[in-house]
XYZ file of C-alpha atoms in Angstrom:
555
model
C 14.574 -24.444 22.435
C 11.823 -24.052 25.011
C 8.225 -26.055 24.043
C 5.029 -24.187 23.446
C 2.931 -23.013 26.050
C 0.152 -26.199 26.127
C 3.040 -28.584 26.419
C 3.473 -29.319 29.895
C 1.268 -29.156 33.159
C -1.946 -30.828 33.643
C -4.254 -27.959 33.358
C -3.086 -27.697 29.982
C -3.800 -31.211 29.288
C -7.680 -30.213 28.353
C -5.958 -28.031 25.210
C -3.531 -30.968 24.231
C -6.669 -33.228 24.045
C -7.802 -30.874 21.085
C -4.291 -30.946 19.555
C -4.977 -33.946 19.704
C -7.910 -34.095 17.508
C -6.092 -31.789 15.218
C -4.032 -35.254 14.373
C -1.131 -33.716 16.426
C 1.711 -35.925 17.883
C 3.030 -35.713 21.128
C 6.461 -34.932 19.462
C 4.795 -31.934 17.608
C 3.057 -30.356 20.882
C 6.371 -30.285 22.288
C 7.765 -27.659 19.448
C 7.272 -23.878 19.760
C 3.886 -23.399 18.139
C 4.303 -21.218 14.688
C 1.080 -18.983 13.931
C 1.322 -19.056 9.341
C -1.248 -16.307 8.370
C -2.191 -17.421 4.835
C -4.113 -14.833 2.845
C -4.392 -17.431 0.120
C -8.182 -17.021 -1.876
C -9.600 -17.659 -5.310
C -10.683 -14.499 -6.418
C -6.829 -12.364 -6.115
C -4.338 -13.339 -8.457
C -1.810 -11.749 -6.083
C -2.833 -14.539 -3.761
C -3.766 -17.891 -5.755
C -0.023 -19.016 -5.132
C 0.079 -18.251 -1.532
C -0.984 -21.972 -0.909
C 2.554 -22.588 -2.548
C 3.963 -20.108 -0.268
C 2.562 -21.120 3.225
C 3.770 -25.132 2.064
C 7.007 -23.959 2.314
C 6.918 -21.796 4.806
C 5.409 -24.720 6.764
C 8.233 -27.047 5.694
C 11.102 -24.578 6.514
C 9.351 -24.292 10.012
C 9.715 -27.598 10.233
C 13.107 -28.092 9.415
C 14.384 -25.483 12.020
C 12.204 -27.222 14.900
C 8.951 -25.828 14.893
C 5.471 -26.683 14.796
C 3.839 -25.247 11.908
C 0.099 -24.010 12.081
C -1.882 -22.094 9.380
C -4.936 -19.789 10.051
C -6.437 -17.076 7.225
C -6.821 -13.680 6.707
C -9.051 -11.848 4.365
C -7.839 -9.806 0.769
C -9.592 -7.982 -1.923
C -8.228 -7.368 -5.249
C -8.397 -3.562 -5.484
C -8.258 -4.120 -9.458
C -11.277 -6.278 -9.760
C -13.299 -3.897 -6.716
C -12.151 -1.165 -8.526
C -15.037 1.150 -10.366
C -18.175 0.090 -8.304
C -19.260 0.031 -4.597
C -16.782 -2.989 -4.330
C -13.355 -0.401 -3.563
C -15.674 0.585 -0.538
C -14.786 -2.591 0.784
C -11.480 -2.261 0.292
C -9.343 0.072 2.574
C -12.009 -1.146 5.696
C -10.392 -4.399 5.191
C -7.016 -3.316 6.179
C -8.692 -2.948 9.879
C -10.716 -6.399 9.618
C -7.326 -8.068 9.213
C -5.476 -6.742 11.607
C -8.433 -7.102 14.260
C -8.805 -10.994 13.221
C -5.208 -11.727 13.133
C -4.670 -10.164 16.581
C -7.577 -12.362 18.497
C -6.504 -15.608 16.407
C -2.633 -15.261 17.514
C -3.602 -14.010 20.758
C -6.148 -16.543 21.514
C -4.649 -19.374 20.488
C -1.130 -18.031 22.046
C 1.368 -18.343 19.342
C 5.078 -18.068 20.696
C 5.745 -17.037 16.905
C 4.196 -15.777 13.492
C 4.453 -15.752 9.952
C 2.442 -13.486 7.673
C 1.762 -14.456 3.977
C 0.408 -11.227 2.581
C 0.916 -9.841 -1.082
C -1.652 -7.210 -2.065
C -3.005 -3.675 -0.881
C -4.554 -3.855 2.450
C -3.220 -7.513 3.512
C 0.620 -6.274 3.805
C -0.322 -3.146 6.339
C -3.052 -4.871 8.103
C -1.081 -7.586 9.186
C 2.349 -5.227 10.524
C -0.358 -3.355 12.204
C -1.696 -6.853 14.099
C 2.286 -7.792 13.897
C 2.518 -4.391 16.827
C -0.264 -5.718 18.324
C 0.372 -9.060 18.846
C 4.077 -7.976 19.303
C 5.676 -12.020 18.872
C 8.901 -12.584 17.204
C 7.160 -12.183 13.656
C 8.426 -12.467 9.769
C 6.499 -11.717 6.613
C 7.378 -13.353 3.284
C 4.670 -11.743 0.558
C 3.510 -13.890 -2.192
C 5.791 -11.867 -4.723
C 4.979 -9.473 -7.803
C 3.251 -10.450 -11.305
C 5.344 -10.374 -14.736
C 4.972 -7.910 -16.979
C 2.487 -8.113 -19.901
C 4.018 -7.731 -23.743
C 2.158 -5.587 -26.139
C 3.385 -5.171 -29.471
C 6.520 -5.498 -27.897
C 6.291 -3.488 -24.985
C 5.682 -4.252 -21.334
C 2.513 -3.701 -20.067
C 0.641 -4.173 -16.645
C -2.753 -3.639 -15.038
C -2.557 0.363 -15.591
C -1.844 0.145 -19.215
C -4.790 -1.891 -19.606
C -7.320 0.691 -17.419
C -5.701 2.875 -19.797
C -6.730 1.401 -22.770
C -10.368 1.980 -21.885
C -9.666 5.616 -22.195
C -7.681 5.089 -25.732
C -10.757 2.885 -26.839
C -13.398 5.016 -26.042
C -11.603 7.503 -27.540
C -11.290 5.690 -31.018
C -7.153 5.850 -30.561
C -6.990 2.084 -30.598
C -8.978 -0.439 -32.283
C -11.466 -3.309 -31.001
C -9.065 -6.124 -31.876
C -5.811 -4.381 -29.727
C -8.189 -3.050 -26.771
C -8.868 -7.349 -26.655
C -5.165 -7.782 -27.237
C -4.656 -5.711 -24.491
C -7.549 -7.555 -22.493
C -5.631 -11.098 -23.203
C -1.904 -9.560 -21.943
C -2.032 -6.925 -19.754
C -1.398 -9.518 -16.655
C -0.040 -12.758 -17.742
C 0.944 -14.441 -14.182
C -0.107 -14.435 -10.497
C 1.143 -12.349 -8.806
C 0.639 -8.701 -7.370
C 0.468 -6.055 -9.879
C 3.735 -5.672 -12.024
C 4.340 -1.883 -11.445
C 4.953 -0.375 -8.573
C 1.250 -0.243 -7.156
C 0.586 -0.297 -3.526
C 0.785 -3.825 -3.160
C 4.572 -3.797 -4.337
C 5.021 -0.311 -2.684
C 4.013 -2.151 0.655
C 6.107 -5.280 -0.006
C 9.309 -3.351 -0.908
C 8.467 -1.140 2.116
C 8.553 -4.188 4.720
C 11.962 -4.899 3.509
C 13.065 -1.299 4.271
C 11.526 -1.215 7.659
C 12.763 -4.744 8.365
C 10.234 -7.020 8.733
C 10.822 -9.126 5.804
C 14.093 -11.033 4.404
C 15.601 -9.356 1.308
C 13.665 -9.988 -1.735
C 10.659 -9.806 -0.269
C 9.318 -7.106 -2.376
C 10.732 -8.024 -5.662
C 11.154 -11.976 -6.594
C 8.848 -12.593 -9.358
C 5.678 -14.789 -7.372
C 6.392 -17.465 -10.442
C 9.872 -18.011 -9.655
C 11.289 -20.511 -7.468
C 13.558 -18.589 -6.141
C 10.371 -16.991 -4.256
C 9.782 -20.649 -3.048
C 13.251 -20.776 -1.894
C 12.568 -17.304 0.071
C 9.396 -18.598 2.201
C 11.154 -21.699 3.377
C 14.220 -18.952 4.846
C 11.259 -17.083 6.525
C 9.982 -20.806 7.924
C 13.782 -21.269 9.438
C 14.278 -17.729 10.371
C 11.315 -17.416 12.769
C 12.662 -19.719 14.449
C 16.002 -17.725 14.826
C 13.861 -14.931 16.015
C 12.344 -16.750 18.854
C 15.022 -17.763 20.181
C 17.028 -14.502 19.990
C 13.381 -13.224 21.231
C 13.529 -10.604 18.607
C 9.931 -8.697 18.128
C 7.941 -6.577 16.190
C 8.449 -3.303 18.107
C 12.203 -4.151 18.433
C 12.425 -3.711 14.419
C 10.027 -1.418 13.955
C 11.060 1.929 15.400
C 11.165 5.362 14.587
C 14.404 4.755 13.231
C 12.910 1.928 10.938
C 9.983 4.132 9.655
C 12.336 6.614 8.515
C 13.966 4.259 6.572
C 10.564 3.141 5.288
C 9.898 6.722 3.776
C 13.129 7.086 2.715
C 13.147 4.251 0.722
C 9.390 5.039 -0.372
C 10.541 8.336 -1.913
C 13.724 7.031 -3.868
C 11.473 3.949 -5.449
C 8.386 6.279 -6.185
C 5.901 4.281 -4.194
C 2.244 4.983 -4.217
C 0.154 7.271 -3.059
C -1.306 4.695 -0.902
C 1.899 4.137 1.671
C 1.130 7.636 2.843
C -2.344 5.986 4.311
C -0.935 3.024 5.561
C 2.910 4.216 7.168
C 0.880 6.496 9.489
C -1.373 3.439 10.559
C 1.187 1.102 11.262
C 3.463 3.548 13.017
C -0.031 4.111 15.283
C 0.087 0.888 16.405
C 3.715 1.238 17.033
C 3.165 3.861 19.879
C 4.700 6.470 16.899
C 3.072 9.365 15.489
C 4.143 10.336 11.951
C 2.800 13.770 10.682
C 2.726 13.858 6.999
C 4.950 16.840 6.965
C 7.545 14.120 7.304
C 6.850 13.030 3.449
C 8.380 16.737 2.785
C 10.924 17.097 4.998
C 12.576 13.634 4.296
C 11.741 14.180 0.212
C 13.393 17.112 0.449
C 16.679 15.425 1.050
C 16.262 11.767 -1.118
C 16.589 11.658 -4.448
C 14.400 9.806 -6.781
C 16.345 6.493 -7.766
C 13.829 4.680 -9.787
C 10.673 5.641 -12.246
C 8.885 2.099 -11.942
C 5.402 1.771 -13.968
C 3.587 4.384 -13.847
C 6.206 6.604 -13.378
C 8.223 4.685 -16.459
C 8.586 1.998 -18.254
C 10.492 -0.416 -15.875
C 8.436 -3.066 -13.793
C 9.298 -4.733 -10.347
C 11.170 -8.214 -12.249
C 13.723 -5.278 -13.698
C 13.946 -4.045 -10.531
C 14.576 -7.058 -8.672
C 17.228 -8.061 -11.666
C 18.819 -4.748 -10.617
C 19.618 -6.094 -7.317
C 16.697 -5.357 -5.386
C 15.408 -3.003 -2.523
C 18.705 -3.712 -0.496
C 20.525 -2.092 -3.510
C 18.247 0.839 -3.790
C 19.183 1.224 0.411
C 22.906 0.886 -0.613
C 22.609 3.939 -3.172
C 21.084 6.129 -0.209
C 23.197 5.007 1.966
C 26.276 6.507 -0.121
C 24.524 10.042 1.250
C 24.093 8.472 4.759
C 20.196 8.769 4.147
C 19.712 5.000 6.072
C 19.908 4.437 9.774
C 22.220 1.465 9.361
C 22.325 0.582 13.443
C 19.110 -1.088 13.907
C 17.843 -5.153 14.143
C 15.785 -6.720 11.212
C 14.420 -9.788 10.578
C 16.873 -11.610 9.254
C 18.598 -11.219 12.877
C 21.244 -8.790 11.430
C 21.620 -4.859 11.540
C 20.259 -2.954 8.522
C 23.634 -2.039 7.743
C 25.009 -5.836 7.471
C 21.452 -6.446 5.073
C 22.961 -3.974 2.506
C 26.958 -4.161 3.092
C 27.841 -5.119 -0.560
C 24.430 -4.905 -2.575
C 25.322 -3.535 -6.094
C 23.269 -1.774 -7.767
C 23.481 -3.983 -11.235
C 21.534 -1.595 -13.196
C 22.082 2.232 -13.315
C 19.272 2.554 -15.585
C 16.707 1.077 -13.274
C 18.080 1.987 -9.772
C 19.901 5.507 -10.897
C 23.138 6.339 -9.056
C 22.414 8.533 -6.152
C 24.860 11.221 -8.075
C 22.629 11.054 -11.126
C 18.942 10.704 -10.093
C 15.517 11.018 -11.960
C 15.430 14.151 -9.355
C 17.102 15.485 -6.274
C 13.686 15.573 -4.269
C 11.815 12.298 -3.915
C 8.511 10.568 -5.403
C 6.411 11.598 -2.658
C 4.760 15.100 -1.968
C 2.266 16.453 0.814
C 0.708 19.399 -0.045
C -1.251 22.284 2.100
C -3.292 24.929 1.128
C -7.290 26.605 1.838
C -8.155 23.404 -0.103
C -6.250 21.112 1.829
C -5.592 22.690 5.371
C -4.727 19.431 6.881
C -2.669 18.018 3.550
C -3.162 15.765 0.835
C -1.167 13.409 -1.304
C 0.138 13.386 -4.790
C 2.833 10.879 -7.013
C 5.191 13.627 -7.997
C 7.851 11.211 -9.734
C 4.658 10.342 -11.711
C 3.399 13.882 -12.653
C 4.324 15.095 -16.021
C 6.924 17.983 -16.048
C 4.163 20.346 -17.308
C 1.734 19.465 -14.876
C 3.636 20.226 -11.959
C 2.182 23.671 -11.560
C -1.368 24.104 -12.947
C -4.184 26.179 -12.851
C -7.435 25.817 -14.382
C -11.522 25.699 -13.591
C -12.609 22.723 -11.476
C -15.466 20.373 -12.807
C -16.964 19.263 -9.506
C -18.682 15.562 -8.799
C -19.881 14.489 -5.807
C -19.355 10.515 -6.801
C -16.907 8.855 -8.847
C -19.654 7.542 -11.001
C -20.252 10.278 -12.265
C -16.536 12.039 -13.112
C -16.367 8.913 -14.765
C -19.086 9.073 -17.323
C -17.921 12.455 -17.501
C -14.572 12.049 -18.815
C -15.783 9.189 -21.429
C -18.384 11.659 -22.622
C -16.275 14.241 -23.706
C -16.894 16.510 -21.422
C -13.529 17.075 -19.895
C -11.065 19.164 -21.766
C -7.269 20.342 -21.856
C -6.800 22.404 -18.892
C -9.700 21.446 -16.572
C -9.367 20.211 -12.594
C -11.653 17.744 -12.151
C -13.202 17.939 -8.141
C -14.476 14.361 -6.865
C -15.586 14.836 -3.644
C -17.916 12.437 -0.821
C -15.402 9.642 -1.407
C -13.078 10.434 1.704
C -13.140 7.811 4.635
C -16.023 9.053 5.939
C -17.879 10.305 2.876
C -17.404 7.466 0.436
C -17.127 5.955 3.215
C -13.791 3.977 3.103
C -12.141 6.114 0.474
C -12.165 4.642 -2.889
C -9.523 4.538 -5.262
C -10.111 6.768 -8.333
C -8.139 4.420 -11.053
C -10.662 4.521 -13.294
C -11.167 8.324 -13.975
C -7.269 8.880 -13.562
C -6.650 5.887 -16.519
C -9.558 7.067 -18.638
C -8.115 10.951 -18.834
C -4.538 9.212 -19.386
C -6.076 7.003 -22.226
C -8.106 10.093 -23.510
C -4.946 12.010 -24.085
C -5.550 14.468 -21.059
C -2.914 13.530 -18.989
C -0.417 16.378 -19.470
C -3.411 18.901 -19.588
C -6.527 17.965 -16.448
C -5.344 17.586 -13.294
C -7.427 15.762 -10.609
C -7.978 16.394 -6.636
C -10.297 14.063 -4.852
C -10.811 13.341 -1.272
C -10.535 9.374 -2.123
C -7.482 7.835 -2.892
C -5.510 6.496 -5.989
C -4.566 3.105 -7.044
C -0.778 2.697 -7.154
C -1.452 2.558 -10.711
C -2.523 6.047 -11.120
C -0.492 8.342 -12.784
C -0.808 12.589 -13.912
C -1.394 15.140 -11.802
C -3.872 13.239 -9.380
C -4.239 14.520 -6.057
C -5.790 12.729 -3.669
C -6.428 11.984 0.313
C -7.435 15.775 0.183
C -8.112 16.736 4.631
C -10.360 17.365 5.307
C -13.097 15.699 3.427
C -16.072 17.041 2.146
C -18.459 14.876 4.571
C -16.796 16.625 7.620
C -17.230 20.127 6.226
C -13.665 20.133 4.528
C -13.256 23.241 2.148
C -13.878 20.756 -1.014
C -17.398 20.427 -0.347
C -18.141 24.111 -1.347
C -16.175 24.005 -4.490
C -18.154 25.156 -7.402
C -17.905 24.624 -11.013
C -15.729 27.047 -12.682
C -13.580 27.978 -10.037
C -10.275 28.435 -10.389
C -7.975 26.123 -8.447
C -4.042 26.132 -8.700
C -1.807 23.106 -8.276
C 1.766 24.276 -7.470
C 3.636 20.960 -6.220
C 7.392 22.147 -6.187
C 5.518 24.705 -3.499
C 3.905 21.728 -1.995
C 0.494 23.962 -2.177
C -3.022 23.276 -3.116
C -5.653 26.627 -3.584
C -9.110 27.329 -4.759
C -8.485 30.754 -5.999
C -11.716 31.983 -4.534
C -11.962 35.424 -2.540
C -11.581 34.723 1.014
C -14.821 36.114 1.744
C -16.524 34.270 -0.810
C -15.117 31.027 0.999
C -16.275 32.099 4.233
C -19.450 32.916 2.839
C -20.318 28.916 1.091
C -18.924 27.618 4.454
C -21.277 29.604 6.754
C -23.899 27.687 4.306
C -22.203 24.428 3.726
C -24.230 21.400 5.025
C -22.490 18.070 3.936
C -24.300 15.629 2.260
C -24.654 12.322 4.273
C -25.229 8.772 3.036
C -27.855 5.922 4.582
C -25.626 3.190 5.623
C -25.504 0.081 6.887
C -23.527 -2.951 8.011
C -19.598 -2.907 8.086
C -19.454 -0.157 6.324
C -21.718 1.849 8.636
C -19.853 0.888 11.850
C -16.436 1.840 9.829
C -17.670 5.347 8.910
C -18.649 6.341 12.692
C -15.110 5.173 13.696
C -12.820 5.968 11.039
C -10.247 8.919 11.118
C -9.036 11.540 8.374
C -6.771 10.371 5.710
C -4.384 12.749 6.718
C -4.173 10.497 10.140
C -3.556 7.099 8.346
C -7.808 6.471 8.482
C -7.125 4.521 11.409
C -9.967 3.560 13.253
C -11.237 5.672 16.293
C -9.743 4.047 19.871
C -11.705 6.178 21.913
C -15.257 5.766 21.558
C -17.033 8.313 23.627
């Protein structure tokens, strides 16, 4: 295998006398030079065992004949941000990492990479700087947190949001709302259900940028251990088979992706982040897709929220590559293309059994024919938004009732705890778009709190922010365009009647055309005094409906 790019010629010999100061041996600066982005931190359980992870990553680089380097990338635990102007800082990360990653691997000319990610914005910021960068490139995440026991029930991160609601209520008690406090997550680990940090895991199985298992080994198993050091070997495989990012990920490959993400039920969140990646990709993914490939994959599995299973059960069940195997049996995978692990998509899945019909169903008896994922349109929505369908209560699916409009989430908050929300209500949370927020928060909090209240299978919700992965009910988000760009949801009004219709895939405020033309001719959009990051992010940043990528042309 051919050495690293400092290793011969004397005008390199100025950047081998700082290898040298790194403690580097002659024998090590003559090995390919492997780029390990850690997202390891302190403050996100998903990531306090990624130090674990990049040790053997480092080792199996090692073993296959590399030269192992680590450099870091940013991560925010959504949970903890969650509620306060901390989720601002959340999504705008996603762009951070991907910027930093791409001038540290370009600047310091890796011949190879391997990202560390595990939770929400770390996994899709780093495959965006993976198209970038565009070196032979693997990801191994830092795996998925056990489930919590309650009574004797599995619980995770939602049921415990959830439990505000029930306490405020009065439906539980002090002592079990502690209980609930003390279990809810009992490991490291991202999120146990399938949030958008597993959602994005799973999903860079499917598209092929991670060895199988990537998505589902439990972070506190060895066997996840075991995984990393294959990565560390792999990449080295890769390079020399010269195998890169935009080899793997295709069109072909992000079909696959949203396949997969309608049979599992991912979150809400994938529809943000798909887009973004396949930007970077040179490929343009309308979210009409969502529809058209729903339309045609069943839903295999109802993961937490959806159900009661978590991502452990679904890894016992045999894993992504067996959920691919099911939709395969209706020839819904493009089996032809290159992955990571050097192989074909079709030689990943050849012979993995789904062990568990009651997790992953049989694609001849799914949880439905049409898939997890739904994109609807309407005057409220004329360039789409987003909703969990597999995680919408049968009666909720069509709705109509009068909207409750806040312009903050603070507010639709205190809202719902006071008793002011009721059976039948939509509640309207507008300003928190990309733009308007900006950097679209995630609404977990109200969603959870009309859940815990008892609501959920009578208020829907519509917001021009975004959901946690944890959200369940009838929450509608990513709503295009938002109300800080003149979208039709800044001129709803309280009492108006809006309809939710999701087998229609349509979103309306039942308001006389007129009448809508009217508020708009009137409508100025509130704006926000900003500063810092978050200023220069709302100037650049595009609609949810385009992936809220970042603006390339700045004139």
């Amino acid at each position: 295998m051919a050495c690293n790019f400092y290793c011969d010629g004397a005008d390199k010999a100025p950047q081998r006398s700082l290898f040298n100061a790194l403690g580097m041996t002659k024998e090590e600066m003559q090995k390919p030079l492997i780029g390990i982005v850690s997202s390891y931190n302190e403050i996100v359980p998903g990531h306090m065992n990624i130090d674990k992870i990049v040790d053997a990553v480092k080792l199996g680089v090692a073993m296959a004949g590399g030269t192992p380097v680590v450099f870091p990338a940013i991560a925010v635990c959504d949970g903890i941000a969650m509620g306060h102007q901390g989720m601002k800082y959340s999504l705008v990360t996603r762009d951070l990492i991907a910027d930093s990653t791409e001038c540290m691997a370009l600047a310091h000319h890796f011949d190879a990479l391997v990202m560390v990610p595990n939770c929400d914005k770390n996994v899709p910021g780093l495959l965006m700087a993976a198209a970038r960068v565009n070196v032979p490139t693997i990801f191994v995440s830092g795996g998925p947190m056990l489930a919590g026991h309650v009574k004797g029930s599995k619980t995770s991160l939602s049921s415990m949001f959830e439990a505000v609601g029930a306490y405020s209520s009065g439906k539980i008690s002090a002592e079990e709302f502690e209980e609930y406090e003390n279990k809810a997550c009992p490991t490291c680990g991202s999120c146990s259900g399938m949030y958008t940090a597993n959602s994005m895991n799973c999903l860079t199985e499917a598209i092929g940028m991670g060895l199988g298992g990537n998505g589902t080994i439990p972070a506190v198993y060895s066997e996840r251990i075991r995984l990393a050091k294959h990565a560390g070997m792999k990449i080295m495989e890769l390079l020399e088979k010269n195998i890169r990012p935009l080899d793997i990920m295709t069109e072909k490959a992000f079909r696959n992706a949203l396949t997969v993400d309608m049979a599992l039920g991912c979150s809400t969140n994938t529809m943000l982040h798909i887009p973004a990646i396949a930007h970077e990709c040179g490929i343009d993914i309308d979210l009409d897709i969502a529809n058209e490939i729903s339309a045609k994959t069943p839903n295999l599995c109802h993961l937490a929220p959806a159900g009661h299973a978590y991502i452990e059960e679904l890894n016992e069940a045999g894993g992504v590559y067996a959920v691919m195997n099911e939709l395969n049996k209706k020839g819904l995978i493009e089996t032809d293309i290159i992955t990571a692990t050097g192989k074909t998509v079709g030689e990943n899945i050849a012979g993995c059994v789904n062990k568990n019909p009651d997790i992953i169903r049989p694609v001849e008896e799914p949880f439905s024919e049409t898939g997890g994922i739904a994109v609807l349109r309407g005057n409220l929505a004329k360039d789409g938004c987003v909703v969990k369908r597999s995680a919408v209560v049968p009666e909720m699916l069509t709705h109509t009732g009068p909207a409750k409009v806040f312009d903050c989430e603070e507010d639709a908050q205190a809202a719902i705890l006071g008793g002011k929300i009721v059976a039948g209500d939509v509640v309207v949370i507008r300003y928190e778009g990309p733009k308007g927020g900006p950097g679209m928060r995630e609404m977990l909090n109200p969603t959870s709190a009309i859940q815990g209240m008892g609501l959920g299978s009578s208020v829907a919700l519509i917001t021009d922010g975004r959901f946690s992965g944890a959200s369940r009910g009838a929450s509608i988000g990513h709503v295009s365009p938002e109300a800080a760009v003149g979208g039709v949801i800044g001129i709803v009004q309280d009492g108006d009647m809006i309809t939710v219709d999701i087998p229609n895939c349509k979103l309306s405020l039942d308001v006389d055309d007129a009448e809508i033309e009217r508020r708009m001719a009137e409508f100025k959009p509130k704006t926000k005094e900003l500063k810092g990051y978050l200023k220069r992010y709302a100037s650049l940043v595009t609609s949810g409906a385009q992936g809220a990528v970042l603006k390339k042309d700045l004139d």
